[in-house]
mmCIF file of C-alpha atoms and ligand atoms in Angstrom:
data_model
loop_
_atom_site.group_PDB
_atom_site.id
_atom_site.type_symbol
_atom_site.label_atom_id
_atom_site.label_comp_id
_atom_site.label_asym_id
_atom_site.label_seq_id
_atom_site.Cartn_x
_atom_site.Cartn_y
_atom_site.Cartn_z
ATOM 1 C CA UNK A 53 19.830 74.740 66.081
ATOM 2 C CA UNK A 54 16.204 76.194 66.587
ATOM 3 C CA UNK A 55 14.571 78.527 69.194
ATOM 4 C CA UNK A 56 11.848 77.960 70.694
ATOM 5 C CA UNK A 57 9.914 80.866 72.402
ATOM 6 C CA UNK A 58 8.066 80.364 75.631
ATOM 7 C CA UNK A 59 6.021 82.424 78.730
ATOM 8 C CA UNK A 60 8.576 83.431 81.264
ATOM 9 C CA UNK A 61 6.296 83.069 83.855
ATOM 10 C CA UNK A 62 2.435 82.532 83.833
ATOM 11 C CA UNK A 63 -0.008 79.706 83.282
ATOM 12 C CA UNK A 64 1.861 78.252 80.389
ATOM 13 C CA UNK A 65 5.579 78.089 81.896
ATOM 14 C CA UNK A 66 5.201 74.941 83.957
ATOM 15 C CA UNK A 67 3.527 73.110 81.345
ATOM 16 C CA UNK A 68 6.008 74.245 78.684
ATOM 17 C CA UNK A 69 9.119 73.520 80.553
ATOM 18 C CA UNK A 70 7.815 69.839 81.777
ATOM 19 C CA UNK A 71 6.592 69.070 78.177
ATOM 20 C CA UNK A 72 10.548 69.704 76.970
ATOM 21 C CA UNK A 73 11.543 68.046 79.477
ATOM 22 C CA UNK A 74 9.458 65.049 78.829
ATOM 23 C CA UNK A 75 11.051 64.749 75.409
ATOM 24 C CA UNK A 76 13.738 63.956 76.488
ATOM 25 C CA UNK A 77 15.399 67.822 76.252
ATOM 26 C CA UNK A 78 17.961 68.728 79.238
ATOM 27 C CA UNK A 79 18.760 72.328 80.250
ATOM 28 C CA UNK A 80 19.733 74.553 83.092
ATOM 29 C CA UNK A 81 16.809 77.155 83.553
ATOM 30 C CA UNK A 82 17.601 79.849 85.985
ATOM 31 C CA UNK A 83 14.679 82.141 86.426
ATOM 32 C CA UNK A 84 16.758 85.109 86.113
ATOM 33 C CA UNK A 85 18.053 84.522 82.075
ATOM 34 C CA UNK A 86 16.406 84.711 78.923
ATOM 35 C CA UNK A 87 17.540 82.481 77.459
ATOM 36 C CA UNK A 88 18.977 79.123 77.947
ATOM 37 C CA UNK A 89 20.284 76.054 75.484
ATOM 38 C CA UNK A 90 19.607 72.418 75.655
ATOM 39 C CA UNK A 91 22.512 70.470 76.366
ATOM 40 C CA UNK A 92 21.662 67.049 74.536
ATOM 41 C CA UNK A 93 19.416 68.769 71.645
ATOM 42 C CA UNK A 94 19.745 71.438 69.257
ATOM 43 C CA UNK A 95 17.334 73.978 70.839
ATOM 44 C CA UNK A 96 17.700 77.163 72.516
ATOM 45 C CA UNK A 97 14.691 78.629 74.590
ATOM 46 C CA UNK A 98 13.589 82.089 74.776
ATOM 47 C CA UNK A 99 11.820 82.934 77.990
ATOM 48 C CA UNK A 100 9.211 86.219 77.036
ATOM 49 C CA UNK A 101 5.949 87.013 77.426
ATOM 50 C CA UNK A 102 3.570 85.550 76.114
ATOM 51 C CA UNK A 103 1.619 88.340 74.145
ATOM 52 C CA UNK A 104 4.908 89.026 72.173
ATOM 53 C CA UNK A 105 4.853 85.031 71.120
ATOM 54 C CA UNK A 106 3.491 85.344 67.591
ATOM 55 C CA UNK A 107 4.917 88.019 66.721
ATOM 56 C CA UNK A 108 8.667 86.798 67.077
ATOM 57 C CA UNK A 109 7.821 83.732 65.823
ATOM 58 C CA UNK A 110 6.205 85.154 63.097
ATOM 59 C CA UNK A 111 8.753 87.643 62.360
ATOM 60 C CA UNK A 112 11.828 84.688 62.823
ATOM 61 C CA UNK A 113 13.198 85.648 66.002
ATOM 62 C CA UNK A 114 12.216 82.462 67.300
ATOM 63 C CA UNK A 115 11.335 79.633 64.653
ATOM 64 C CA UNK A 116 8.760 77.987 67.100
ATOM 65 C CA UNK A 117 7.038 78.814 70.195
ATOM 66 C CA UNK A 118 4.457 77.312 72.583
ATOM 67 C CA UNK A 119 1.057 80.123 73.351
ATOM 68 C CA UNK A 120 -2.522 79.832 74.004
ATOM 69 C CA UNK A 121 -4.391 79.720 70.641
ATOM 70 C CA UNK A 122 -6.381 82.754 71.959
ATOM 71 C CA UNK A 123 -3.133 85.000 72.137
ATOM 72 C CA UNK A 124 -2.253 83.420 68.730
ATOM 73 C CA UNK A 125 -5.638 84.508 67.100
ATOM 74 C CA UNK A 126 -5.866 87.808 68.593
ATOM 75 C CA UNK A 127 -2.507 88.833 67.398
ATOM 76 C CA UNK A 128 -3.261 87.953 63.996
ATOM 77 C CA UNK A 129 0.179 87.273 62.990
ATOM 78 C CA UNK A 130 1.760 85.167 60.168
ATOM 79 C CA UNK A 131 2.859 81.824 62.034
ATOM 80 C CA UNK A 132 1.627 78.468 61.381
ATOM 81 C CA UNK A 133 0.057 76.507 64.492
ATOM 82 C CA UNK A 134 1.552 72.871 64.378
ATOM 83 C CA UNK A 135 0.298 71.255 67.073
ATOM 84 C CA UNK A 136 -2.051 71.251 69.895
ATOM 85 C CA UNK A 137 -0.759 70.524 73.342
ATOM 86 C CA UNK A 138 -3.402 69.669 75.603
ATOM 87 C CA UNK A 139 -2.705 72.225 78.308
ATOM 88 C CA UNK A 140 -3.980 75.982 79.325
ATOM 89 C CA UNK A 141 -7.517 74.641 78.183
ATOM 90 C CA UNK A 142 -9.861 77.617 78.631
ATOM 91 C CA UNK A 143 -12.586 79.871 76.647
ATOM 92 C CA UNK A 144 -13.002 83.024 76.344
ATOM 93 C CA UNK A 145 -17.056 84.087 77.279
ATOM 94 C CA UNK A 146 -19.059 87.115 77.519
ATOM 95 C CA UNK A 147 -20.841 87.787 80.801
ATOM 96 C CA UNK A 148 -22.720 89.868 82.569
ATOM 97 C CA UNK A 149 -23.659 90.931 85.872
ATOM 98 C CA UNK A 150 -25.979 87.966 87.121
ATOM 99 C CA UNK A 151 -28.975 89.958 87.858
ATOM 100 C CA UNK A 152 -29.411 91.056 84.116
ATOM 101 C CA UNK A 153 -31.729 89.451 82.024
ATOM 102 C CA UNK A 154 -29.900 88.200 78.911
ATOM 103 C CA UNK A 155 -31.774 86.523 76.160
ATOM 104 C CA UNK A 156 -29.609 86.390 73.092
ATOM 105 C CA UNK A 157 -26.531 87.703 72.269
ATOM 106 C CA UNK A 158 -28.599 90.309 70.227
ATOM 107 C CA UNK A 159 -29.069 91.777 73.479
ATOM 108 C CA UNK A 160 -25.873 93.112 73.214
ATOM 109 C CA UNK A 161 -26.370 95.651 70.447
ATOM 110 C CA UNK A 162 -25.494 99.471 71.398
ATOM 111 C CA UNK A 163 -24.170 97.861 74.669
ATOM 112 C CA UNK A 164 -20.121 98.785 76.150
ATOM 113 C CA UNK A 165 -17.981 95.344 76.431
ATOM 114 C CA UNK A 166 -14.480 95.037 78.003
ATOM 115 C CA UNK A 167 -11.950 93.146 76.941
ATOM 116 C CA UNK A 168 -8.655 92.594 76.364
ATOM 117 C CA UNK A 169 -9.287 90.081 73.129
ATOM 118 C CA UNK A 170 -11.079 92.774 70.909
ATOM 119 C CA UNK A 171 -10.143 90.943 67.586
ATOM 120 C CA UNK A 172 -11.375 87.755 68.756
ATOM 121 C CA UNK A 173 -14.360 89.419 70.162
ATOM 122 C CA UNK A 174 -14.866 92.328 67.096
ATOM 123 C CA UNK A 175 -15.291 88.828 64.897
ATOM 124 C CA UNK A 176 -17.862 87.255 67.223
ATOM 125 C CA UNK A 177 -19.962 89.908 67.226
ATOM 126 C CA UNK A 178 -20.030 90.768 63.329
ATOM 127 C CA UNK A 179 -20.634 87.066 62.464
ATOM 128 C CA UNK A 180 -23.690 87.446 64.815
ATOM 129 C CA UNK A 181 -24.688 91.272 63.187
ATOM 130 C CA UNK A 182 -23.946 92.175 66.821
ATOM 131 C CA UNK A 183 -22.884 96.078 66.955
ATOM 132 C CA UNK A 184 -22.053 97.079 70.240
ATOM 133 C CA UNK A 185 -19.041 98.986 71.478
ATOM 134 C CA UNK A 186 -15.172 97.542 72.578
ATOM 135 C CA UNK A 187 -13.215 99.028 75.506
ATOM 136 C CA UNK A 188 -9.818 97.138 74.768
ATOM 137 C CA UNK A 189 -8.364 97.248 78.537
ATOM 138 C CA UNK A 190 -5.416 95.116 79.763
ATOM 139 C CA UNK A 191 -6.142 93.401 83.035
ATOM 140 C CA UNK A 192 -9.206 92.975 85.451
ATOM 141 C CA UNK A 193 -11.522 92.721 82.790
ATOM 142 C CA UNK A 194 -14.360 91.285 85.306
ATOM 143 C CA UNK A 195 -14.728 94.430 87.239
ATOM 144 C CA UNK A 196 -15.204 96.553 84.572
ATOM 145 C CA UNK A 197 -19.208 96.249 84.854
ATOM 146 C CA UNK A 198 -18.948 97.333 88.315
ATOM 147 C CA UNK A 199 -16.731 100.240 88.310
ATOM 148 C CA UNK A 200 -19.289 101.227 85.238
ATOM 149 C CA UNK A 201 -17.374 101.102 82.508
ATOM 150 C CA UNK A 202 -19.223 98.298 80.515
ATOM 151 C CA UNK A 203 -22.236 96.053 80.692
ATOM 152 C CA UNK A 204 -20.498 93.356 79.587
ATOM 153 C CA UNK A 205 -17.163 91.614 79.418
ATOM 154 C CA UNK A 206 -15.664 89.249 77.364
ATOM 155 C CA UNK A 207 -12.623 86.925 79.264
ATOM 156 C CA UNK A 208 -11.160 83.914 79.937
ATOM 157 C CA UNK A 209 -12.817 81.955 82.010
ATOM 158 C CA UNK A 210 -11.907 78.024 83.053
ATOM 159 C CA UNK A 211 -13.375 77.419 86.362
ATOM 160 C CA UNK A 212 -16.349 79.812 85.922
ATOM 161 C CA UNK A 213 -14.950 80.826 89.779
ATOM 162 C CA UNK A 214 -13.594 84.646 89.231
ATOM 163 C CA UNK A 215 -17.017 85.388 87.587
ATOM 164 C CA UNK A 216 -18.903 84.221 90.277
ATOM 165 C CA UNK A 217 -17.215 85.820 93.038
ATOM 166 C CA UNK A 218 -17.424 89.133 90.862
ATOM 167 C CA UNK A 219 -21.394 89.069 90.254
ATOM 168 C CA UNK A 220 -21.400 88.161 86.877
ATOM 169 C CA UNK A 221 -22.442 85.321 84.721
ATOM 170 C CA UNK A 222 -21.411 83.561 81.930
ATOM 171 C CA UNK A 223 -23.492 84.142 78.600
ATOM 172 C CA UNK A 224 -21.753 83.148 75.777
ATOM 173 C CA UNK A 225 -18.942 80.934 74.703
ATOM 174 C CA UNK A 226 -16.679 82.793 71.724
ATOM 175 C CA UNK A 227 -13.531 80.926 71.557
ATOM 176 C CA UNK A 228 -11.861 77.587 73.036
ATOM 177 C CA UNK A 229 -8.386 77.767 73.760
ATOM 178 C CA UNK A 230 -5.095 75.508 74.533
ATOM 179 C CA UNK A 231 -1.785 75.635 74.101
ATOM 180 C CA UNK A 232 -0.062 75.319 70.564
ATOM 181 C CA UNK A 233 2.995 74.849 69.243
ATOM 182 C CA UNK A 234 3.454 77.273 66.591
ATOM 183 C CA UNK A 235 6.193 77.873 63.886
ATOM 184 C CA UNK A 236 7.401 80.296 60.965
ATOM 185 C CA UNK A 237 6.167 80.009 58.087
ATOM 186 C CA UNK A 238 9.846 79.917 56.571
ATOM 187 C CA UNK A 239 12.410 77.900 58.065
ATOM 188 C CA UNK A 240 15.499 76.024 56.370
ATOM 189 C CA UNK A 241 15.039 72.082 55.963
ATOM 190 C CA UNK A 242 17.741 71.911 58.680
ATOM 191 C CA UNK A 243 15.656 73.670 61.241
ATOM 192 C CA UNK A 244 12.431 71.647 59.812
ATOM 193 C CA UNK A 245 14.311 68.234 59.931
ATOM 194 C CA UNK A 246 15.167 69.270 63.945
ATOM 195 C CA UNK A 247 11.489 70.526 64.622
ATOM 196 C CA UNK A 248 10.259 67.040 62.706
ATOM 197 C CA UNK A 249 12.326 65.175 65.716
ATOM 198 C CA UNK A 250 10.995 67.755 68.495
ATOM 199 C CA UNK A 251 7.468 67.027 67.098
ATOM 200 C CA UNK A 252 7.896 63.233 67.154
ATOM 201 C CA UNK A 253 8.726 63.310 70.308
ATOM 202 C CA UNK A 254 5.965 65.028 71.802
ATOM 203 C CA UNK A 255 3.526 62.956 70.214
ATOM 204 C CA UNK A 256 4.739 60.078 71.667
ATOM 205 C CA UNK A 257 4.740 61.865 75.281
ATOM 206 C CA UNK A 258 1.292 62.674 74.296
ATOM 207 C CA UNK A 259 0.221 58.925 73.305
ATOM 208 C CA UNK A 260 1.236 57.603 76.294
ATOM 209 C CA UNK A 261 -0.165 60.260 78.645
ATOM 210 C CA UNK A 262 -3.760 58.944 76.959
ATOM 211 C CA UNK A 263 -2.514 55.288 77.409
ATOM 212 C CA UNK A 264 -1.916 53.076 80.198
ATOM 213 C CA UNK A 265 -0.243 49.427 80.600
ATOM 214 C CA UNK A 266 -2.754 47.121 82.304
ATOM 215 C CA UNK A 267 -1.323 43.573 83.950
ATOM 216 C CA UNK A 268 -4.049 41.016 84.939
ATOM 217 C CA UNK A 269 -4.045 37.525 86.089
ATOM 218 C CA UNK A 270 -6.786 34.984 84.759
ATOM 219 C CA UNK A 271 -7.604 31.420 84.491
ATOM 220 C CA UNK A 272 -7.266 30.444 81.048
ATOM 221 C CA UNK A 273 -10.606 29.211 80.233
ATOM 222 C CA UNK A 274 -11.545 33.108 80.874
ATOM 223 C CA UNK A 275 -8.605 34.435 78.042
ATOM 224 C CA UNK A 276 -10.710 34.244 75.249
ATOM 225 C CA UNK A 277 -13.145 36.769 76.807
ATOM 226 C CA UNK A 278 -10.948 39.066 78.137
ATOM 227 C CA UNK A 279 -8.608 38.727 74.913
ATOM 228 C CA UNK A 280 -11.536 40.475 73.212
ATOM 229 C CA UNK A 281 -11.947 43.362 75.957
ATOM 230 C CA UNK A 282 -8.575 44.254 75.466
ATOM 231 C CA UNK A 283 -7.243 45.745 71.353
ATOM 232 C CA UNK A 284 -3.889 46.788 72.670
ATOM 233 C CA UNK A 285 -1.243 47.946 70.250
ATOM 234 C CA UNK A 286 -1.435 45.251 68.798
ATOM 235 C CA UNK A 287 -2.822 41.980 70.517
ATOM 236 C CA UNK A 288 -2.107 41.426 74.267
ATOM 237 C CA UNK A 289 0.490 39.568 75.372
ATOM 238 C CA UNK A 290 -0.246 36.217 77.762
ATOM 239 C CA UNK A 291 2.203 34.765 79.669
ATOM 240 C CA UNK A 292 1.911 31.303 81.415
ATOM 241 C CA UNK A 293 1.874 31.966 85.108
ATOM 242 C CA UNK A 294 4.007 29.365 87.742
ATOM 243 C CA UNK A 295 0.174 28.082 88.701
ATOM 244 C CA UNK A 296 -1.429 26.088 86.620
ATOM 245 C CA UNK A 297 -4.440 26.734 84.447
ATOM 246 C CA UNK A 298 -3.310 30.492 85.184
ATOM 247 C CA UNK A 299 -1.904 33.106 82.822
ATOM 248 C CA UNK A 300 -0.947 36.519 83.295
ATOM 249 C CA UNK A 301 -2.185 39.240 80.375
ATOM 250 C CA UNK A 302 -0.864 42.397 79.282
ATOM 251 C CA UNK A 303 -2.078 45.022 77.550
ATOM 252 C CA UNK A 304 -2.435 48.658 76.614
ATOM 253 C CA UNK A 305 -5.600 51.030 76.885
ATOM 254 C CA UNK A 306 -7.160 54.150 76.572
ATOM 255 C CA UNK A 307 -7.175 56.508 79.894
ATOM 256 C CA UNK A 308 -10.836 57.049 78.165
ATOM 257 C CA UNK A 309 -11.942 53.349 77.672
ATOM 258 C CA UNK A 310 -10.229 53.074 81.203
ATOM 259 C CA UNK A 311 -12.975 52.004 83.954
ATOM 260 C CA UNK A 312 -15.157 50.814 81.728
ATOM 261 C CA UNK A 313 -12.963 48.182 80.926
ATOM 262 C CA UNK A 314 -11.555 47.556 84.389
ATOM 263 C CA UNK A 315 -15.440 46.630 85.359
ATOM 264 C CA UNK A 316 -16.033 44.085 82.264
ATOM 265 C CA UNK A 317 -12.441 42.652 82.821
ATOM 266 C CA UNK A 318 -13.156 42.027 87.004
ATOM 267 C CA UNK A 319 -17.126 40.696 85.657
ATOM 268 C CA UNK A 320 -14.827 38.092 82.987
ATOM 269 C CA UNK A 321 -12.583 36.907 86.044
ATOM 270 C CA UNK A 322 -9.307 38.755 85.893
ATOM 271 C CA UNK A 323 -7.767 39.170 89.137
ATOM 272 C CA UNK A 324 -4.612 41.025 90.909
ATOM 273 C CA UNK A 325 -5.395 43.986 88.256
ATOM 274 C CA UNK A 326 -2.473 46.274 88.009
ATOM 275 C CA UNK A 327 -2.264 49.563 85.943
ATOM 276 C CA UNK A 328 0.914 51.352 85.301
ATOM 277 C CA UNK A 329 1.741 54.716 83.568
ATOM 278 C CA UNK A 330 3.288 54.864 80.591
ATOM 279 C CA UNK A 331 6.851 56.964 79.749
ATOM 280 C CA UNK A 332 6.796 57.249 76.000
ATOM 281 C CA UNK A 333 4.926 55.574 73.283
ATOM 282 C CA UNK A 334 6.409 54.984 70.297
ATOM 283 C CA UNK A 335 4.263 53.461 67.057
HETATM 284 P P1 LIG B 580 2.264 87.401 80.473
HETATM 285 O O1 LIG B 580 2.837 88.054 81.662
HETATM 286 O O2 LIG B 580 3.235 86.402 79.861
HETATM 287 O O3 LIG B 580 1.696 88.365 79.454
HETATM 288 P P2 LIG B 580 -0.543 86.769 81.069
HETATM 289 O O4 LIG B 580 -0.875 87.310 82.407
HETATM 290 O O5 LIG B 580 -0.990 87.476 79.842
HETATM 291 O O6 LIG B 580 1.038 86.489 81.015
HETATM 292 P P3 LIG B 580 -1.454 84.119 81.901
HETATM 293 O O7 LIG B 580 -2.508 84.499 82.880
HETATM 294 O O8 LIG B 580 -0.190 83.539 82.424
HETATM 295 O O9 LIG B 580 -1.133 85.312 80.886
HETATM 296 O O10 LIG B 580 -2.118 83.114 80.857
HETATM 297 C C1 LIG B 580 -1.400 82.614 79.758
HETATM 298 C C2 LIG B 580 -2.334 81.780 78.902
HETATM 299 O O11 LIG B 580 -2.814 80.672 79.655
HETATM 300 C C3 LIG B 580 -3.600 82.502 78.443
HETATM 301 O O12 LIG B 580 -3.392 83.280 77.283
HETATM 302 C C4 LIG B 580 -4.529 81.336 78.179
HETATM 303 O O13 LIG B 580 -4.238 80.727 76.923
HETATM 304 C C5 LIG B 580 -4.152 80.383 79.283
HETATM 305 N N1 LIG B 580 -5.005 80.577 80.478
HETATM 306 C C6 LIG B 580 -5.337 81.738 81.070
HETATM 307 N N2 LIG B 580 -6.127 81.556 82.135
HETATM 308 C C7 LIG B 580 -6.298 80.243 82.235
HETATM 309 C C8 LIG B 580 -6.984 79.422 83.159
HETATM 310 N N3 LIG B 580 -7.680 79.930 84.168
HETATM 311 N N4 LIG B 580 -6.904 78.097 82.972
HETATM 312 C C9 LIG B 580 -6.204 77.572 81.966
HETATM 313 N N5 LIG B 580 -5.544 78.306 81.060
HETATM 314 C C10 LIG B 580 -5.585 79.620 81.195
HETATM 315 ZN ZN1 LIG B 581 0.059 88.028 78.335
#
């Protein structure tokens, strides 16, 4: 059995819970426990906040949990990150009310910034010989500047939206962030063998959100061409259709590759495209 540790509720719950879910993991969540076990896997879940994340995981309360690498850095505790997840992408920037000039980040020295990330921040600033002074506060970091308690702040940002509608203006980019899976640093082979089969499966959610099954119809003398347009996993496969001279191709691609492909495969004379979503990929 392992424990995992997620957010109870915030921007990383949804995410969390779907990604488990996705692999395959069953289990009753009720909003009101904190905790809840899988009923076809060995895994219990720990719903907390997510600030206290590395530091149970870290400590062993929970062998493996799922945070925002900015949490994880700014805590500074002992767990290993194992895994990027793709999800909760955001950065945390430094801005400044919009009508400030701001030339460098040198601009900033003997200057008051607010944050809540002042480890994260603290290390920006010395590896730029920046020495200004941190206000550590906990929430509503953008109005700081214009209640006067700072000329700066340093937050999260992901639309660039709150900053906007709060005067201020985004001047420098100190950390990218997503969500991580993240483990102890000393856990029993059992509980590694178990977190070996969690982590297999979420790659394979993973592959195949990046991939997508393709179905085309072509005449034949146009196979060669389009054979070459499409790698898939390993070659397509092409399947006689009931009309003669016809076949129908299959094929896996890239979500990247995606419409660039679609274009050169339409140009080579495939026809009745279809594109399908893919469950799991295994390789
Ligand atoms: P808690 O109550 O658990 O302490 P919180 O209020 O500190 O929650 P949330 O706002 O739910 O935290 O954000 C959780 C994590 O989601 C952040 O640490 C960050 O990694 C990521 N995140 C925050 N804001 C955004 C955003 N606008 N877009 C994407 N990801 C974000
Ligand atoms: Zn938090």
């Amino acid at each position: 059995m392992i424990r995992l540790a997620i957010q109870k509720s915030g921007r990383l719950s949804e995410d969390s819970l779907k990604l488990i879910r996705e692999c395959g993991i069953s289990f009753v969540n009720s909003s009101l426990k904190l905790k809840t076990e899988a009923t076809n896997f060995p895994l219990e879940i720990l719903f907390l906040r997510d600030d206290d994340i590395p530091e149970y995981v870290a400590d062993g309360v929970a062998d493996i949990g799922i945070v925002g690498q900015n949490v994880l850095v700014e805590a500074n505790q002992q767990a290993l990150e194992v895994q990027a997840l793709g999800f909760s992408k955001c950065r945390l920037s430094i801005a400044v009310p919009k009508t400030d000039t701001f030339n460098s980040i040198a601009d900033l020295n003997g200057k008051n910034i607010a944050t809540s990330y002042p480890n994260i921040l603290g290390n920006y600033l010395a590896a730029h010989n920046v020495k200004a002074q941190i206000h550590t506060i906990s929430g509503s970091v953008e109005i700081a500047p214009s209640i006067g308690l700072a000329e700066a702040i340093c937050d999260i940002v992901s639309s660039g939206s709150t900053l906007i509608s709060n005067g201020l203006r985004e001047v420098e980019h100190v950390f990218k962030s997503e969500a991580v899976l993240i483990s102890n640093q000393n856990l029993s082979e059992e509980k590694q063998q178990i977190i070996k089969q969690l982590l297999f499966r979420i790659q394979s959610v993973q592959k195949a959100q990046k991939s997508k099954y393709i179905l085309l119809n072509a005449p034949n003398d146009s196979i060669e061409k389009i054979k070459s347009l499409l790698p898939g996993m390993k070659a397509p496969s092409i399947l006689p259709l009931a009309e003669a001279g016809w076949s129908s191709v299959h094929s896996v691609v890239n979500e990247d590759d995606f419409w660039e492909i679609i274009e050169k495969l339409k140009d080579a004379g495939a026809q009745g495209i279809l594109v399908v979503p893919i469950e799991k990929m295994i390789l």
